[in-house]
Amino acid sequence: MTEAQQARQEARAGRLGVTRGVALGFVQCNLVILQQHAAYDFLLYCQRNQKACPVLEVTDVGDPEPKRTAPGADLRTDVPKYAVYREGQRVEDETDITRLWEPGFVAFLIGSGITFDGALEQAGVPTNQHRWVLRTTIPTEPAGPFHGNLVVTMRWLTPAQALIATQVSARFPFNHGAPIHIGDPNQIGADLAQPLFGEPIGVIPSKYVPVFWACGVTPQAAAEAAKIDLMITHAPAHGFISDLRSDRICLP
Amino acid sequence: MTEAQQARQEARAGRLGVTRGVALGFVQCNLVILQQHAAYDFLLYCQRNQKACPVLEVTDVGDPEPKRTAPGADLRTDVPKYAVYREGQRVEDETDITRLWEPGFVAFLIGSGITFDGALEQAGVPTNQHRWVLRTTIPTEPAGPFHGNLVVTMRWLTPAQALIATQVSARFPFNHGAPIHIGDPNQIGADLAQPLFGEPIGVIPSKYVPVFWACGVTPQAAAEAAKIDLMITHAPAHGFISDLRSDRICLP
């Protein structure tokens, strides 16, 4: 059994929490589940904003098995924690969504920046600290009801690490790729006062430079903004671990 | 006026023929126009086979203007020649499809391998000869009614050119990227007896090695196989020239 399969089994048994650092080397995915009538506009939104929204798999209507990225897995149980949104509001968290599953559901698996953590670590860039998910004022390209601003991952790195991380992440063009910005957070309107998770961020120590990547939470934010009747996502930092090897989606 | 805008103006006036070699450095696109009811499955087909089907733009329903890749252009007139398919059969060619346009049409612009011709030429790899579009026996991942085998572009190159072309094209991951095969055509079931355009292909001269790239005609072939009621595409080698610079979709 691979580490990815093991992690999913743990998730299914309710024994897995945060997935950061789990099964390094396997592609971690953000999950968005929508009803069929919203699927085309959402897929189009992802296509129009593909740096933020690299779609790795779209399941067939009603089928909870991600046949292409993790055959045998079950998207109703194999994510450690789910967030349920109604009309754009997060109303409850669940560890199992079997009872909520509908025959018209379509699940989208979207590449997460956690995917290149393994490659960054191998290149000597630490990934277990100084990382936040932030809103910006950069508009995305809308599609149907889906709209909103780009969400980014900010990492604080030394200048040398920043240059290495740029080169390493550029090898993952189908998974956010290279950074979209480096330096002054104000230039992209990054909201340090209200990170999506965690405490407000203080002054950046002078030895670090902030580096910003397009983040796979962007489409979730767009779906929230669209006030879609019903949407289920993974809970932050509780991603879906696929069987895809990170190496497979990176360039040589 | 850019070379791309000029070429589209010529096309609109009915004075442009084959687009190979025209406006080098601008991204050329394959065009597929479908009715709205087929759009989701087609977009999903492209997502599932993205090496062959890099979607550069999907127009809003009924809007013939490709706002993102060529603002001001008109997809009803700005392609030099169109092929009209009914039930999967190519029934007529047109130079203007204004009279056929329907309010429910959605147009897909898909990256063409011609896009990196400029970069290949700059690297000393000739692009004006020894190139064919071939069917293979490699199945694509189906979506809804869309299915079929991968279509490839085969180029005959010297071994040195083949290695350079591999590296150059790898820099265009959103436009077919690196080759999918090199050497024996039989290993991928490439049909040299019946290229999609032109005469049967004879013996490969020993100084060349054949190199194969996923081809943007693949989704057209899938739409033909799906026997979709109505589909309009560009006629072979008569592509849509966008305002996107090839440099913009290549990695540094």
PDB file of N, CA and C in Angstrom, chain A residues 1 10 15 57 71 154 158 166 222 243:
ATOM      1  N   MET A   1       0.846  -1.197   0.000  1.00  0.00           N
ATOM      2  CA  MET A   1       0.000   0.000   0.000  1.00  0.00           C
ATOM      3  C   MET A   1       0.885   1.253   0.000  1.00  0.00           C
ATOM      4  N   GLU A  10      -6.700   6.112   6.497  1.00  0.00           N
ATOM      5  CA  GLU A  10      -6.775   6.776   7.799  1.00  0.00           C
ATOM      6  C   GLU A  10      -7.891   7.818   7.804  1.00  0.00           C
ATOM      7  N   ARG A  15      -9.275   9.032  11.266  1.00  0.00           N
ATOM      8  CA  ARG A  15      -8.078   9.160  12.103  1.00  0.00           C
ATOM      9  C   ARG A  15      -7.042  10.126  11.530  1.00  0.00           C
ATOM     10  N   GLU A  57      -8.907  16.633 -11.989  1.00  0.00           N
ATOM     11  CA  GLU A  57      -9.927  15.641 -12.344  1.00  0.00           C
ATOM     12  C   GLU A  57     -11.307  16.227 -12.116  1.00  0.00           C
ATOM     13  N   PRO A  71      -7.945   5.776  -8.317  1.00  0.00           N
ATOM     14  CA  PRO A  71      -8.944   4.726  -8.518  1.00  0.00           C
ATOM     15  C   PRO A  71      -9.206   3.978  -7.214  1.00  0.00           C
ATOM     16  N   MET A 154       1.246  32.993   0.488  1.00  0.00           N
ATOM     17  CA  MET A 154       2.464  33.773   0.726  1.00  0.00           C
ATOM     18  C   MET A 154       3.422  32.942   1.559  1.00  0.00           C
ATOM     19  N   THR A 158      14.177  33.404   2.491  1.00  0.00           N
ATOM     20  CA  THR A 158      15.366  34.231   2.309  1.00  0.00           C
ATOM     21  C   THR A 158      15.494  34.504   0.810  1.00  0.00           C
ATOM     22  N   THR A 166      11.408  29.742  -6.825  1.00  0.00           N
ATOM     23  CA  THR A 166      10.854  30.171  -8.116  1.00  0.00           C
ATOM     24  C   THR A 166      11.176  29.151  -9.203  1.00  0.00           C
ATOM     25  N   ALA A 222     -14.420  31.840  -5.130  1.00  0.00           N
ATOM     26  CA  ALA A 222     -15.343  32.240  -6.203  1.00  0.00           C
ATOM     27  C   ALA A 222     -16.695  31.572  -6.025  1.00  0.00           C
ATOM     28  N   ASP A 243      -3.342   9.585  -5.931  1.00  0.00           N
ATOM     29  CA  ASP A 243      -2.264   8.646  -6.268  1.00  0.00           C
ATOM     30  C   ASP A 243      -1.246   9.248  -7.231  1.00  0.00           C
TER      31      ASP A 243
END
